[in-house]
């Protein structure tokens, strides 16, 4: 069984993958806007928008599938609920490590 520190490192890698996927999608969308203006056509804009949506969906899946190191269930996905910005496990309420409050 992996150590908890390794699991949280994996979590941060998955979160970073989502960030880069969204940034790449935004770059594709911006390129689509520029190409649409140059060609006076909306086709490239929609292609860039589709690339953004696809990149975001592709990058979000590994983070949604991340298993909680405490309970083993998916950390950010429970039933029909998916919250990729959650600060605690949706099953056992295990908080993310890191900043302490108070
Ligand atoms: Zn949990």
Short mmCIF file of C-alpha atoms and ligand atoms in Angstrom, two decimals:
data_model
loop_
_atom_site.label_atom_id
_atom_site.label_comp_id
_atom_site.label_asym_id
_atom_site.label_seq_id
_atom_site.Cartn_x
_atom_site.Cartn_y
_atom_site.Cartn_z
CA UNK A 1 0.00 0.00 0.00
CA UNK A 2 1.44 3.39 -0.92
CA UNK A 3 2.32 5.80 1.84
CA UNK A 4 -0.04 8.73 2.41
CA UNK A 5 2.64 11.23 1.33
CA UNK A 6 3.01 9.40 -2.00
CA UNK A 7 -0.76 9.45 -2.46
CA UNK A 8 -0.95 13.19 -1.92
CA UNK A 9 1.95 13.65 -4.33
CA UNK A 10 -0.09 11.69 -6.87
CA UNK A 11 -3.09 13.94 -6.11
CA UNK A 12 -1.02 17.06 -6.76
CA UNK A 13 0.23 15.58 -10.05
CA UNK A 14 -3.34 14.87 -11.15
CA UNK A 15 -4.40 18.38 -10.16
CA UNK A 16 -1.44 19.82 -12.12
CA UNK A 17 -2.45 17.73 -15.15
CA UNK A 18 -5.92 19.30 -15.02
CA UNK A 19 -4.41 22.79 -14.80
CA UNK A 20 -2.16 22.20 -17.82
CA UNK A 21 -4.99 20.60 -19.81
CA UNK A 22 -7.22 23.62 -19.20
CA UNK A 23 -4.38 26.01 -20.08
CA UNK A 24 -3.72 24.09 -23.31
CA UNK A 25 -7.43 24.20 -24.09
CA UNK A 26 -7.50 27.95 -23.48
CA UNK A 27 -4.52 28.36 -25.81
CA UNK A 28 -6.35 26.36 -28.48
CA UNK A 29 -9.43 28.49 -27.93
CA UNK A 30 -7.40 31.71 -28.25
CA UNK A 31 -5.82 30.35 -31.43
CA UNK A 32 -9.29 29.58 -32.72
CA UNK A 33 -10.38 33.17 -32.06
CA UNK A 34 -7.37 34.56 -33.93
CA UNK A 35 -7.89 32.19 -36.84
CA UNK A 36 -11.61 32.96 -36.93
CA UNK A 37 -10.87 36.69 -37.16
CA UNK A 38 -8.26 36.18 -39.89
CA UNK A 39 -10.55 33.98 -41.98
CA UNK A 40 -13.80 35.79 -41.17
CA UNK A 41 -15.32 32.47 -40.24
CA UNK A 42 -16.65 31.07 -36.98
CA UNK A 43 -15.51 27.49 -37.66
CA UNK A 44 -12.05 27.80 -36.06
CA UNK A 45 -13.58 29.41 -32.99
CA UNK A 46 -15.90 26.45 -32.47
CA UNK A 47 -13.02 24.05 -33.07
CA UNK A 48 -11.01 25.84 -30.37
CA UNK A 49 -14.00 25.77 -28.04
CA UNK A 50 -14.38 22.03 -28.61
CA UNK A 51 -10.66 21.58 -27.89
CA UNK A 52 -11.07 23.48 -24.59
CA UNK A 53 -14.04 21.34 -23.54
CA UNK A 54 -12.27 18.13 -24.54
CA UNK A 55 -9.04 19.07 -22.78
CA UNK A 56 -10.91 20.00 -19.60
CA UNK A 57 -12.86 16.74 -19.61
CA UNK A 58 -9.73 14.70 -20.36
CA UNK A 59 -7.74 16.43 -17.62
CA UNK A 60 -10.52 16.19 -15.02
CA UNK A 61 -11.01 12.44 -15.20
CA UNK A 62 -7.78 11.38 -13.40
CA UNK A 63 -8.47 13.86 -10.58
CA UNK A 64 -12.05 12.59 -10.22
CA UNK A 65 -10.74 9.00 -10.04
CA UNK A 66 -8.15 9.74 -7.35
CA UNK A 67 -8.59 7.23 -4.48
CA UNK A 68 -8.70 8.69 -0.99
CA UNK A 69 -5.65 7.50 1.02
CA UNK A 70 -7.83 7.16 4.13
CA UNK A 71 -10.93 5.26 2.94
CA UNK A 72 -9.95 4.09 -0.58
CA UNK A 73 -13.05 5.57 -2.22
CA UNK A 74 -12.82 8.27 -4.88
CA UNK A 75 -11.82 11.51 -3.18
CA UNK A 76 -13.73 14.01 -5.34
CA UNK A 77 -16.48 11.84 -6.79
CA UNK A 78 -19.42 10.31 -4.96
CA UNK A 79 -22.43 8.96 -6.78
CA UNK A 80 -23.58 11.67 -9.16
CA UNK A 81 -21.68 14.35 -7.27
CA UNK A 82 -18.29 15.45 -8.60
CA UNK A 83 -16.47 18.32 -6.93
CA UNK A 84 -12.89 18.73 -8.14
CA UNK A 85 -12.39 21.74 -5.85
CA UNK A 86 -13.28 19.92 -2.65
CA UNK A 87 -10.96 20.34 0.32
CA UNK A 88 -12.04 17.07 1.97
CA UNK A 89 -12.98 13.56 0.87
CA UNK A 90 -16.61 13.31 -0.21
CA UNK A 91 -16.87 9.91 1.52
CA UNK A 92 -14.99 10.15 4.83
CA UNK A 93 -14.31 13.93 5.15
CA UNK A 94 -10.54 13.35 5.29
CA UNK A 95 -9.12 16.85 4.66
CA UNK A 96 -6.40 17.66 2.16
CA UNK A 97 -3.02 17.96 3.83
CA UNK A 98 -1.29 21.28 3.84
CA UNK A 99 -2.40 24.59 5.19
CA UNK A 100 -3.57 24.70 8.74
CA UNK A 101 -6.26 27.06 9.78
CA UNK A 102 -6.67 28.81 13.11
ZN1 LIG B 1 -12.01 9.22 2.07
#
